[in-house]
mmCIF file with all atom_site columns, C-alpha atoms in Angstrom:
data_model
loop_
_atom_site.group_PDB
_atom_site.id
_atom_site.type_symbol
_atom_site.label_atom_id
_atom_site.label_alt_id
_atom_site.label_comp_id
_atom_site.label_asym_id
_atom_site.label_entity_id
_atom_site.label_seq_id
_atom_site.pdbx_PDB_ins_code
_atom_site.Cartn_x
_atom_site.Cartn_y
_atom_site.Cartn_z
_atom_site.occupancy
_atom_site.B_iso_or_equiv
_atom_site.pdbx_formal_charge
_atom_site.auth_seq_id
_atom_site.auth_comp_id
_atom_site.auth_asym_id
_atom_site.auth_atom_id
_atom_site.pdbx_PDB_model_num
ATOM 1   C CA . UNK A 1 1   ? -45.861  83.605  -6.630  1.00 0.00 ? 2   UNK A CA 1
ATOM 2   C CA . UNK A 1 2   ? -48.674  86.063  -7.948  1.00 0.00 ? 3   UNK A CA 1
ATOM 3   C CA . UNK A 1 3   ? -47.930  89.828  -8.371  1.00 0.00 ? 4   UNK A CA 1
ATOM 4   C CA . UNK A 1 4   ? -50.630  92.000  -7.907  1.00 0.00 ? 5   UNK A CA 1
ATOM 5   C CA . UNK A 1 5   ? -50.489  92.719  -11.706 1.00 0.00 ? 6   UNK A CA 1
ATOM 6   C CA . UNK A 1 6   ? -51.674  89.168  -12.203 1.00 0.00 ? 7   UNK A CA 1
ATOM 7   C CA . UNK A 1 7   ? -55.021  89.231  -9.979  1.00 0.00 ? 8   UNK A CA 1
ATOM 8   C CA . UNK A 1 8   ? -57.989  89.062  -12.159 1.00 0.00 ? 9   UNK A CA 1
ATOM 9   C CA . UNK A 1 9   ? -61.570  90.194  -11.405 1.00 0.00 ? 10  UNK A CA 1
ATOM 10  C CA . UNK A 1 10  ? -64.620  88.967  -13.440 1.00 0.00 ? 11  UNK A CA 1
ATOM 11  C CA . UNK A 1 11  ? -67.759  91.230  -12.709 1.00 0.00 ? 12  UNK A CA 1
ATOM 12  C CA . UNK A 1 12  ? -71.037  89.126  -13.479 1.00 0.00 ? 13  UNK A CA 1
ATOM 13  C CA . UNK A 1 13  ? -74.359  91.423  -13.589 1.00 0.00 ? 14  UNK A CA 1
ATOM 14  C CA . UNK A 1 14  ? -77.184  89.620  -13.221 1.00 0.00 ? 15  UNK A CA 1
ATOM 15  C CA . UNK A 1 15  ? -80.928  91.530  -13.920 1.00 0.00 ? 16  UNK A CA 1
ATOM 16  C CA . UNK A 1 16  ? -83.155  89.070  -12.102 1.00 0.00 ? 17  UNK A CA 1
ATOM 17  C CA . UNK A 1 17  ? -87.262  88.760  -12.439 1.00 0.00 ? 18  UNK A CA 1
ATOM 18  C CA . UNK A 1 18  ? -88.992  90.558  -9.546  1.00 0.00 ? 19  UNK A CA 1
ATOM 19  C CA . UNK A 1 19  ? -90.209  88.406  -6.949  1.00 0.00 ? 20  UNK A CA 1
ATOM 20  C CA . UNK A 1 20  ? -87.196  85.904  -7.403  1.00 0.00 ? 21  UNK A CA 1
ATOM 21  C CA . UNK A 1 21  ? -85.172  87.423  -4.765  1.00 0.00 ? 22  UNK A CA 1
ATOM 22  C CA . UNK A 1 22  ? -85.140  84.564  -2.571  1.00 0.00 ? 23  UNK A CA 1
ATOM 23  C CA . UNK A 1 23  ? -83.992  81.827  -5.214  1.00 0.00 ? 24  UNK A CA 1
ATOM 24  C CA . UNK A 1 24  ? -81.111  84.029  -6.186  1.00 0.00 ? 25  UNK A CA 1
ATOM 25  C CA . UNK A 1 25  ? -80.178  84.580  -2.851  1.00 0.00 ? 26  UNK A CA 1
ATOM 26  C CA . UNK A 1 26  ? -79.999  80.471  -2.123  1.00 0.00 ? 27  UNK A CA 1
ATOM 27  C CA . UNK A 1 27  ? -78.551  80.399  -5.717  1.00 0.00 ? 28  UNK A CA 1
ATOM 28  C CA . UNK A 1 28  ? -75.673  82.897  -4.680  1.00 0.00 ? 29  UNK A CA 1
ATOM 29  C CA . UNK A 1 29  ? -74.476  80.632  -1.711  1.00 0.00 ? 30  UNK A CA 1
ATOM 30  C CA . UNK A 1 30  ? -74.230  78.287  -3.633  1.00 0.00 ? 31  UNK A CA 1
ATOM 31  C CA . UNK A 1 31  ? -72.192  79.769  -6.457  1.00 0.00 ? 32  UNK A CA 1
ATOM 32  C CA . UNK A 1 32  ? -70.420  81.182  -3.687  1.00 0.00 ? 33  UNK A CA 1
ATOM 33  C CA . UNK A 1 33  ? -68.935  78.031  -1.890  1.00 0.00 ? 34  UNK A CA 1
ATOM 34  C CA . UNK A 1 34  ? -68.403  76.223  -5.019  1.00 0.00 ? 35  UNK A CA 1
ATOM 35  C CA . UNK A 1 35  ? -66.035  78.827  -6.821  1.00 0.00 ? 36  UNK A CA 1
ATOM 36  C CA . UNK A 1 36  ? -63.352  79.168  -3.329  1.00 0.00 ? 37  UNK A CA 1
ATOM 37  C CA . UNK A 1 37  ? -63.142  74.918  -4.464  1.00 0.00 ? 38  UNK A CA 1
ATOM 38  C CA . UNK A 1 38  ? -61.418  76.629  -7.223  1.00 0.00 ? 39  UNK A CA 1
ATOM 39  C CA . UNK A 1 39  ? -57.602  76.873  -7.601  1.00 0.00 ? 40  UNK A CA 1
ATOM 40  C CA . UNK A 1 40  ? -56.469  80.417  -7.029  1.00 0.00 ? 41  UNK A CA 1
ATOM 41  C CA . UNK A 1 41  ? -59.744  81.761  -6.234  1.00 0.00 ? 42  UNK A CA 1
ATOM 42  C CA . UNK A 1 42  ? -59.156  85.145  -3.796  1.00 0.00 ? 43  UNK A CA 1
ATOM 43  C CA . UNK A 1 43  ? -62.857  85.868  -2.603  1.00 0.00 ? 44  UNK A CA 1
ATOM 44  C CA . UNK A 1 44  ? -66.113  86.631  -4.077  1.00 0.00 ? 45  UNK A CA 1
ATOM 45  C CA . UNK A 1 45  ? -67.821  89.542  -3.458  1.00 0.00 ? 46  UNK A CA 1
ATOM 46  C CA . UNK A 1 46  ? -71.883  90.202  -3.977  1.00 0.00 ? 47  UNK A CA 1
ATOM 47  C CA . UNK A 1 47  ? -73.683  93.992  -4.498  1.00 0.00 ? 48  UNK A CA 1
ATOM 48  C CA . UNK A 1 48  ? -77.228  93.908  -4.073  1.00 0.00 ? 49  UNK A CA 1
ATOM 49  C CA . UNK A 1 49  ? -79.634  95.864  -5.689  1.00 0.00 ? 50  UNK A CA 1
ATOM 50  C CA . UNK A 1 50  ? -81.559  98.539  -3.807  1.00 0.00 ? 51  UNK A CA 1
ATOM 51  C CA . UNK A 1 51  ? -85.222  99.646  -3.556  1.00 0.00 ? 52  UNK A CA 1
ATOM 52  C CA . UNK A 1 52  ? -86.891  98.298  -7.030  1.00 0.00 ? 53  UNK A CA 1
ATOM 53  C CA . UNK A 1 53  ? -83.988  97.056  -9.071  1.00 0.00 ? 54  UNK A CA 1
ATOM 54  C CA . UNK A 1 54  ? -83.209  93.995  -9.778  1.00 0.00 ? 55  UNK A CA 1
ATOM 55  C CA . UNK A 1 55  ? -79.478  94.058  -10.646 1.00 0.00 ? 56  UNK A CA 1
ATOM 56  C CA . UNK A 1 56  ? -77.037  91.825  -8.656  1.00 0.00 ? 57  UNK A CA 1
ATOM 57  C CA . UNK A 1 57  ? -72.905  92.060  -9.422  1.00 0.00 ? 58  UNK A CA 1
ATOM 58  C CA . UNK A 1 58  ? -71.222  89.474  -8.965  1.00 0.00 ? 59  UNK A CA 1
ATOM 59  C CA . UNK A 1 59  ? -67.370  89.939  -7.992  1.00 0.00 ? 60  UNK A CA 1
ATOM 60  C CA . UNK A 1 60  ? -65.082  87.087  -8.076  1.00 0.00 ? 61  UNK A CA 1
ATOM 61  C CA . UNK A 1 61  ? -61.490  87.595  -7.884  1.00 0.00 ? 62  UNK A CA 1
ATOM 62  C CA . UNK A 1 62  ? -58.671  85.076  -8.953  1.00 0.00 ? 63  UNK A CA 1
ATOM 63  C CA . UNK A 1 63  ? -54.602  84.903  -8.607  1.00 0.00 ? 64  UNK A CA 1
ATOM 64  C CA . UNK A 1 64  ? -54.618  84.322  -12.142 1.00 0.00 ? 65  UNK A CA 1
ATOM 65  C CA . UNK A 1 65  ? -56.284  84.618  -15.725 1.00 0.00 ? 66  UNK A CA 1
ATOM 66  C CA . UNK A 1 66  ? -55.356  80.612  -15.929 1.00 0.00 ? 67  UNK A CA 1
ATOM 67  C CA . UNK A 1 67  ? -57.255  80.545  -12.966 1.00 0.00 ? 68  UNK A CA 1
ATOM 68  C CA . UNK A 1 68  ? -60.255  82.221  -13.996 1.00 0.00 ? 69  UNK A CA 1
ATOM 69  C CA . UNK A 1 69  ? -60.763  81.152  -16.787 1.00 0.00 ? 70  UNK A CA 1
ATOM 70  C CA . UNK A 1 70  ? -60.916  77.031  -15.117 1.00 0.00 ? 71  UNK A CA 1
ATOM 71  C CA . UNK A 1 71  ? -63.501  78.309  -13.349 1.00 0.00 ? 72  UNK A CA 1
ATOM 72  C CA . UNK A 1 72  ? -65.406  80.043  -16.396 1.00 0.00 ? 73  UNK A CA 1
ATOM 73  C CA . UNK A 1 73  ? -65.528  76.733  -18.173 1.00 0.00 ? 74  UNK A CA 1
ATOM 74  C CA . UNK A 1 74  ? -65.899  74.459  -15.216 1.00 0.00 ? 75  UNK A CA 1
ATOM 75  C CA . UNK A 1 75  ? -68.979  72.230  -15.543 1.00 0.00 ? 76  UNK A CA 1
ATOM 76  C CA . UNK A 1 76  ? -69.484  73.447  -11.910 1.00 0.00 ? 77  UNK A CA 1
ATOM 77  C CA . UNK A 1 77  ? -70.224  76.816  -13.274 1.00 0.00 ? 78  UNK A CA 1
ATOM 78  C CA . UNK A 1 78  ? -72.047  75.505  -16.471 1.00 0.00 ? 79  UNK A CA 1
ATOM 79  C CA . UNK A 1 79  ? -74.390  73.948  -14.564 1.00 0.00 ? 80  UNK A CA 1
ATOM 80  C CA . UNK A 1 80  ? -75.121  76.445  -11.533 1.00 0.00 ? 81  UNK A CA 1
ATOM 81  C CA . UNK A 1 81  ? -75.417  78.605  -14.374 1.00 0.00 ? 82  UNK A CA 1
ATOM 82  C CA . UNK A 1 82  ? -78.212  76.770  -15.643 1.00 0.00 ? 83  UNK A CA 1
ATOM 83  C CA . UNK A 1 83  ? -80.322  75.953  -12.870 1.00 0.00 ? 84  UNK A CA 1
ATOM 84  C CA . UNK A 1 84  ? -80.350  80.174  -12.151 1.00 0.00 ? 85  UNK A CA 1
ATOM 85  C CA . UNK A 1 85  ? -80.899  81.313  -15.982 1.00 0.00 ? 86  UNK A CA 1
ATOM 86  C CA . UNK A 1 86  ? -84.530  80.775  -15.738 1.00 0.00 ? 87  UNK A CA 1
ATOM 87  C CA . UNK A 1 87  ? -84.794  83.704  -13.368 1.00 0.00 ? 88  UNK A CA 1
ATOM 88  C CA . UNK A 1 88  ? -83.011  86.052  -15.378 1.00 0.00 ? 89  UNK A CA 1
ATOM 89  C CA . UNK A 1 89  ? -84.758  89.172  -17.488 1.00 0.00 ? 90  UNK A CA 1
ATOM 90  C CA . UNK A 1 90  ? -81.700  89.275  -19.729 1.00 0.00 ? 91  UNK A CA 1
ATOM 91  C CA . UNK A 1 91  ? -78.425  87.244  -20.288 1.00 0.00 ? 92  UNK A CA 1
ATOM 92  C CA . UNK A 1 92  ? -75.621  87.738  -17.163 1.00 0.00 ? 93  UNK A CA 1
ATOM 93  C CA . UNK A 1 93  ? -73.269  90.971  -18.567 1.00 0.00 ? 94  UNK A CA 1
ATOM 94  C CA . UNK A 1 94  ? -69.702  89.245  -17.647 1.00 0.00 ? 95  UNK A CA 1
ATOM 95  C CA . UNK A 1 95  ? -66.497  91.589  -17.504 1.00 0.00 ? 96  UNK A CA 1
ATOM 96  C CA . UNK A 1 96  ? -62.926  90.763  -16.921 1.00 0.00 ? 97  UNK A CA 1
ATOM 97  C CA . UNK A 1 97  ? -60.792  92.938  -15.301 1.00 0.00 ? 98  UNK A CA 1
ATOM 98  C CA . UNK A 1 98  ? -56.852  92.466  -14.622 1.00 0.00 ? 99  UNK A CA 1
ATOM 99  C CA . UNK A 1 99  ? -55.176  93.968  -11.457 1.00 0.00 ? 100 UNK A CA 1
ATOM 100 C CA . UNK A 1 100 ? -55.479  96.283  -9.028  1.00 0.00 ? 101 UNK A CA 1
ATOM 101 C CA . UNK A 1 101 ? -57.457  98.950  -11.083 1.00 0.00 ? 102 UNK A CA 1
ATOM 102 C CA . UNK A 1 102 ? -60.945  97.657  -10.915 1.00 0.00 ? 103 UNK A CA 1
ATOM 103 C CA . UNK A 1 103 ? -61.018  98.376  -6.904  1.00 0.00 ? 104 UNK A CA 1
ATOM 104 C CA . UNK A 1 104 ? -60.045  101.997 -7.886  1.00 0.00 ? 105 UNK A CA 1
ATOM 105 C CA . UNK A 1 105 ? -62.219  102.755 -10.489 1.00 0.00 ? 106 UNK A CA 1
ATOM 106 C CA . UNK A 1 106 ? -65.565  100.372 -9.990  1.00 0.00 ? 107 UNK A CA 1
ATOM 107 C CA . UNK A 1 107 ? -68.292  100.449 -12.377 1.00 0.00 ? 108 UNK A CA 1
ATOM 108 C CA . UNK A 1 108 ? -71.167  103.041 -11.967 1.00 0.00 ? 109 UNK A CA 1
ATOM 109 C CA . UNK A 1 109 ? -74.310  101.299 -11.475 1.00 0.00 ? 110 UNK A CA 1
ATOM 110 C CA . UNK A 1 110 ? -76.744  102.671 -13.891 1.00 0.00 ? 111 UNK A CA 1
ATOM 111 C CA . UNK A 1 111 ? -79.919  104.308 -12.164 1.00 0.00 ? 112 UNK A CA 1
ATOM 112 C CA . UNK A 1 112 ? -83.578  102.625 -13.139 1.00 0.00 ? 113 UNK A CA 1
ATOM 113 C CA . UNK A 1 113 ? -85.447  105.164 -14.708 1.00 0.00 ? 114 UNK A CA 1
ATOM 114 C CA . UNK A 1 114 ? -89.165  104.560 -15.365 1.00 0.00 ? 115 UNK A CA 1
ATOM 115 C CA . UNK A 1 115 ? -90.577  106.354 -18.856 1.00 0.00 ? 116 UNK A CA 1
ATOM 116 C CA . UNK A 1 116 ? -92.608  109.371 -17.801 1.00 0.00 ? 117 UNK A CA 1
ATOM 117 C CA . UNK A 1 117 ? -96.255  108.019 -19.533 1.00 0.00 ? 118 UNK A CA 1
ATOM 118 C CA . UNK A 1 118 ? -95.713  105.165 -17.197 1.00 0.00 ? 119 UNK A CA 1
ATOM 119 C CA . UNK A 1 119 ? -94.789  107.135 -13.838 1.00 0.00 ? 120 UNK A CA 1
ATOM 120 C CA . UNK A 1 120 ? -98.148  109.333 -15.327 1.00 0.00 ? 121 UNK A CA 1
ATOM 121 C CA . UNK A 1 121 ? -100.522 106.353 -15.283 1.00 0.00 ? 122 UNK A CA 1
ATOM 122 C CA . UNK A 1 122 ? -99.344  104.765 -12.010 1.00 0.00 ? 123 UNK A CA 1
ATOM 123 C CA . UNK A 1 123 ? -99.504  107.715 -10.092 1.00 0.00 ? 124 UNK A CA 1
ATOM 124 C CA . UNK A 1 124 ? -103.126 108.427 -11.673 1.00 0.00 ? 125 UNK A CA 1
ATOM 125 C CA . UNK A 1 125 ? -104.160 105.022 -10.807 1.00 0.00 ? 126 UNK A CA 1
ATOM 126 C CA . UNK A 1 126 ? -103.025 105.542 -7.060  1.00 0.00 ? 127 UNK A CA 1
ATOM 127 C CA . UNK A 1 127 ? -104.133 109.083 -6.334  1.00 0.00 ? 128 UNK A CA 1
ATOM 128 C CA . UNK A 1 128 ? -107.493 108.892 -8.174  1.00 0.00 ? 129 UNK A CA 1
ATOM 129 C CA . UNK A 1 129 ? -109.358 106.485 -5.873  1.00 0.00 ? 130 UNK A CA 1
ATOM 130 C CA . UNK A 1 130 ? -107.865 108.222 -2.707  1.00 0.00 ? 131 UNK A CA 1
ATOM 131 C CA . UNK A 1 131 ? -109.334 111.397 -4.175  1.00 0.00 ? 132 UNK A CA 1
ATOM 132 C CA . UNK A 1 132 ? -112.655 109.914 -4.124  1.00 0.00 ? 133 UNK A CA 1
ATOM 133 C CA . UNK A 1 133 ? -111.848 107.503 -0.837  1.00 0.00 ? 134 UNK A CA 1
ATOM 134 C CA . UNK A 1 134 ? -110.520 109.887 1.435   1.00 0.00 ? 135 UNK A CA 1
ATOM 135 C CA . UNK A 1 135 ? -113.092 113.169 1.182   1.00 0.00 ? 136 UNK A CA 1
ATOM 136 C CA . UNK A 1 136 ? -115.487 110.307 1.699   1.00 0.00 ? 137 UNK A CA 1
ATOM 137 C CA . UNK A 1 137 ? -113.800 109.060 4.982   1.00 0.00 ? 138 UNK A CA 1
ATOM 138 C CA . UNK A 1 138 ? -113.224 111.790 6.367   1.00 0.00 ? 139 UNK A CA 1
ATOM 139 C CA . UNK A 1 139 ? -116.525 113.705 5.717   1.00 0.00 ? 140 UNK A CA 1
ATOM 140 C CA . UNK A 1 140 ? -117.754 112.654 8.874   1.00 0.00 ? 141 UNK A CA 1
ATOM 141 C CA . UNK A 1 141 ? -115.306 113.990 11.161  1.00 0.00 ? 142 UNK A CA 1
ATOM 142 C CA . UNK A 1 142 ? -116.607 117.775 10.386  1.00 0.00 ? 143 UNK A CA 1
ATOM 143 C CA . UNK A 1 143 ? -118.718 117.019 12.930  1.00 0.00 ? 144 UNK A CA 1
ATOM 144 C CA . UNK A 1 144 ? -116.838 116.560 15.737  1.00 0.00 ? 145 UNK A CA 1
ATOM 145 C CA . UNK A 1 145 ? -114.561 118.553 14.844  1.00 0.00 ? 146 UNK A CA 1
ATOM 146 C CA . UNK A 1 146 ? -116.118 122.173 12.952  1.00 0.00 ? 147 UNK A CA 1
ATOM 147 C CA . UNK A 1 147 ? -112.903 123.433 11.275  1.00 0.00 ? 148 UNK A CA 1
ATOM 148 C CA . UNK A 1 148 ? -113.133 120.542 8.593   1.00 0.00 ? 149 UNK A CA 1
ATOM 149 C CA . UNK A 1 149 ? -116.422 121.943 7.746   1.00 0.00 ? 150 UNK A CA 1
ATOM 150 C CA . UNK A 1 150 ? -114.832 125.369 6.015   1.00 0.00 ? 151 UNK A CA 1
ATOM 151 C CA . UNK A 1 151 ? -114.148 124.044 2.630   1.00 0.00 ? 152 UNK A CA 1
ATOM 152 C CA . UNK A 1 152 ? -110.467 125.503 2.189   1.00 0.00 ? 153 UNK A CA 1
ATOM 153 C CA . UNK A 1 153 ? -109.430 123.374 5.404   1.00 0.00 ? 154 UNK A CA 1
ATOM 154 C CA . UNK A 1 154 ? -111.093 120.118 4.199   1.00 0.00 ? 155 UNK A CA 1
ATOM 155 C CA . UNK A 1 155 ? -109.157 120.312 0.781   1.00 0.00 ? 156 UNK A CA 1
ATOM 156 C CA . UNK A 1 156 ? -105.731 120.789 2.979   1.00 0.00 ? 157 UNK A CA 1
ATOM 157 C CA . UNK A 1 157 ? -106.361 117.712 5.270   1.00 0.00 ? 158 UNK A CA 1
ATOM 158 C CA . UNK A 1 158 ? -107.481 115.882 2.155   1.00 0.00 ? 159 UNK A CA 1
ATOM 159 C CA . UNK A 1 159 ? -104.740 117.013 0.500   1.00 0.00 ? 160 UNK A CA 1
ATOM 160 C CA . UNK A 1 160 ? -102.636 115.868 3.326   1.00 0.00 ? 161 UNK A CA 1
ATOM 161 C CA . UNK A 1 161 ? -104.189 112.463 4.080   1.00 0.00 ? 162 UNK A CA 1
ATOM 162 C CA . UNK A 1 162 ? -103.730 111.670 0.536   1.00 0.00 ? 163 UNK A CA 1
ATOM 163 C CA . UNK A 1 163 ? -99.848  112.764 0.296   1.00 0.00 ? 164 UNK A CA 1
ATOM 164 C CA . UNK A 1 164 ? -99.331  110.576 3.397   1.00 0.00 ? 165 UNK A CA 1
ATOM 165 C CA . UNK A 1 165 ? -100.747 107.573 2.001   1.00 0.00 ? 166 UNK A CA 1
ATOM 166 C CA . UNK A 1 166 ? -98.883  107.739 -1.235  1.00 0.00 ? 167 UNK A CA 1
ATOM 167 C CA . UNK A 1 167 ? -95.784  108.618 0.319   1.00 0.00 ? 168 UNK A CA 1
ATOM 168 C CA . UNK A 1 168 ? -95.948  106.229 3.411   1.00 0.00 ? 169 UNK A CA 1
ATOM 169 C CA . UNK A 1 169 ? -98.051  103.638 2.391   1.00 0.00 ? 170 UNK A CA 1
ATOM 170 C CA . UNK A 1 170 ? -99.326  103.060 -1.043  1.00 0.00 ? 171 UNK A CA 1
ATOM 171 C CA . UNK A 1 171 ? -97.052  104.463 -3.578  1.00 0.00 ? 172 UNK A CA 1
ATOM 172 C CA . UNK A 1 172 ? -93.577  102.122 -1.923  1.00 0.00 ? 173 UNK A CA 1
ATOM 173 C CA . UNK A 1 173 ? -95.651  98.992  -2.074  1.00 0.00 ? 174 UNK A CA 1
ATOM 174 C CA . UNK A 1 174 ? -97.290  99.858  -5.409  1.00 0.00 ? 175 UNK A CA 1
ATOM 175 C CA . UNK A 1 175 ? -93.782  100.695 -7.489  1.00 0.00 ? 176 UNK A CA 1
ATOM 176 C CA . UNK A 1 176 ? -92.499  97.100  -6.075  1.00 0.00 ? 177 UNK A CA 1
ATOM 177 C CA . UNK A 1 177 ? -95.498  95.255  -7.395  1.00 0.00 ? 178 UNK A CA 1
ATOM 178 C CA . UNK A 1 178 ? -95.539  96.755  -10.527 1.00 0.00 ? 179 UNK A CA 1
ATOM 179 C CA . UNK A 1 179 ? -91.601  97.031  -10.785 1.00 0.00 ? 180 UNK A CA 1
ATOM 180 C CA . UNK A 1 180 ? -91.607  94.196  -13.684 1.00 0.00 ? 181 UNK A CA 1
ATOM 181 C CA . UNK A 1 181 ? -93.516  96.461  -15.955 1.00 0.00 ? 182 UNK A CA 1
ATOM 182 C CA . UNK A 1 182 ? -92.566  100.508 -15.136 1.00 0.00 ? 183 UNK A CA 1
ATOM 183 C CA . UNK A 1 183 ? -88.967  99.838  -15.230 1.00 0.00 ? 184 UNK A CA 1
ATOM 184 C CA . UNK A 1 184 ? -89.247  97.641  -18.761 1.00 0.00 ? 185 UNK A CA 1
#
């Protein structure tokens, strides 16, 4: 029998392409299934990235280092391995941890930080047209409605239309699209 001392954990971080999501996802249920085949195998857990990243941890727990390390060189895992690495941005980050500790003390997923010159020119790129768009739009409107005619309120609703639209609408879609490149 297995002590607790003798459970091993091996934490696989994969950094996927954007726009893959769906192929890893298929790709994880199968990964899945085949490693509780294994001999000792004691679950598999799976932490999903959030918003823009693209980092997925894999968490496989076995009874046994023996254990774990049949299914690290199993040609099952070889070759699952293989068909996925084309949607990687890196190489998988593989860690092995021995008993209990890893559930007490898990690994702080590193924040995505985008380099300021970049945030600078996609935020330029979104609010400039909306500066020209929205006056434009909304010009108009003054006269139904005579308030938007005094200059300092027109700015404010512009102001505000265009804050909404980034916030709401534009500026959540944008960041995904462009993920690939502002988080490089």
């Amino acid at each position: 029998m297995h002590t607790p001392i003798d459970l091993v954990t091996l934490v696989i971080q994969h950094q996927i392409r954007p726009n893959t999501h769906a192929q890893y996802e298929a790709w994880l249920k199968d990964i899945a299934r085949e490693s509780q085949r294994f001999a000792g195998h004691m679950g598999v857990n799976i932490i999903r990235p959030h918003g823009a990243a693209t980092t997925y941890a894999i968490v496989l727990r076995f009874d046994s280092h023996e254990h774990l390390t049949a299914w690290i060189d199993s040609d099952t895992r070889r070759a699952l391995l293989a068909r996925v690495e084309p949607l990687f941005l890196r190489a998988e980050e593989v860690e092995i941890e021995t008993g209990l500790e890893y559930w007490f003390t898990p690994p702080v997923a590193k924040p995505l930080h985008a380099r300021p010159y970049k945030q600078f020119l996609v935020t330029l790129s979104a609010i400039f047209p909306l500066t020209l768009i929205v006056p434009w739009a909304l010009h108009p409107l003054a006269r139904w409605l005579p308030l938007l005619g005094l200059p300092l309120v027109a700015r404010f609703v512009d102001a505000a239309v265009v804050v909404a639209l980034m916030v709401y609408v534009i500026m959540p879609r944008y960041t995904r699209r462009v993920a690939g490149w502002l988080f490089r």
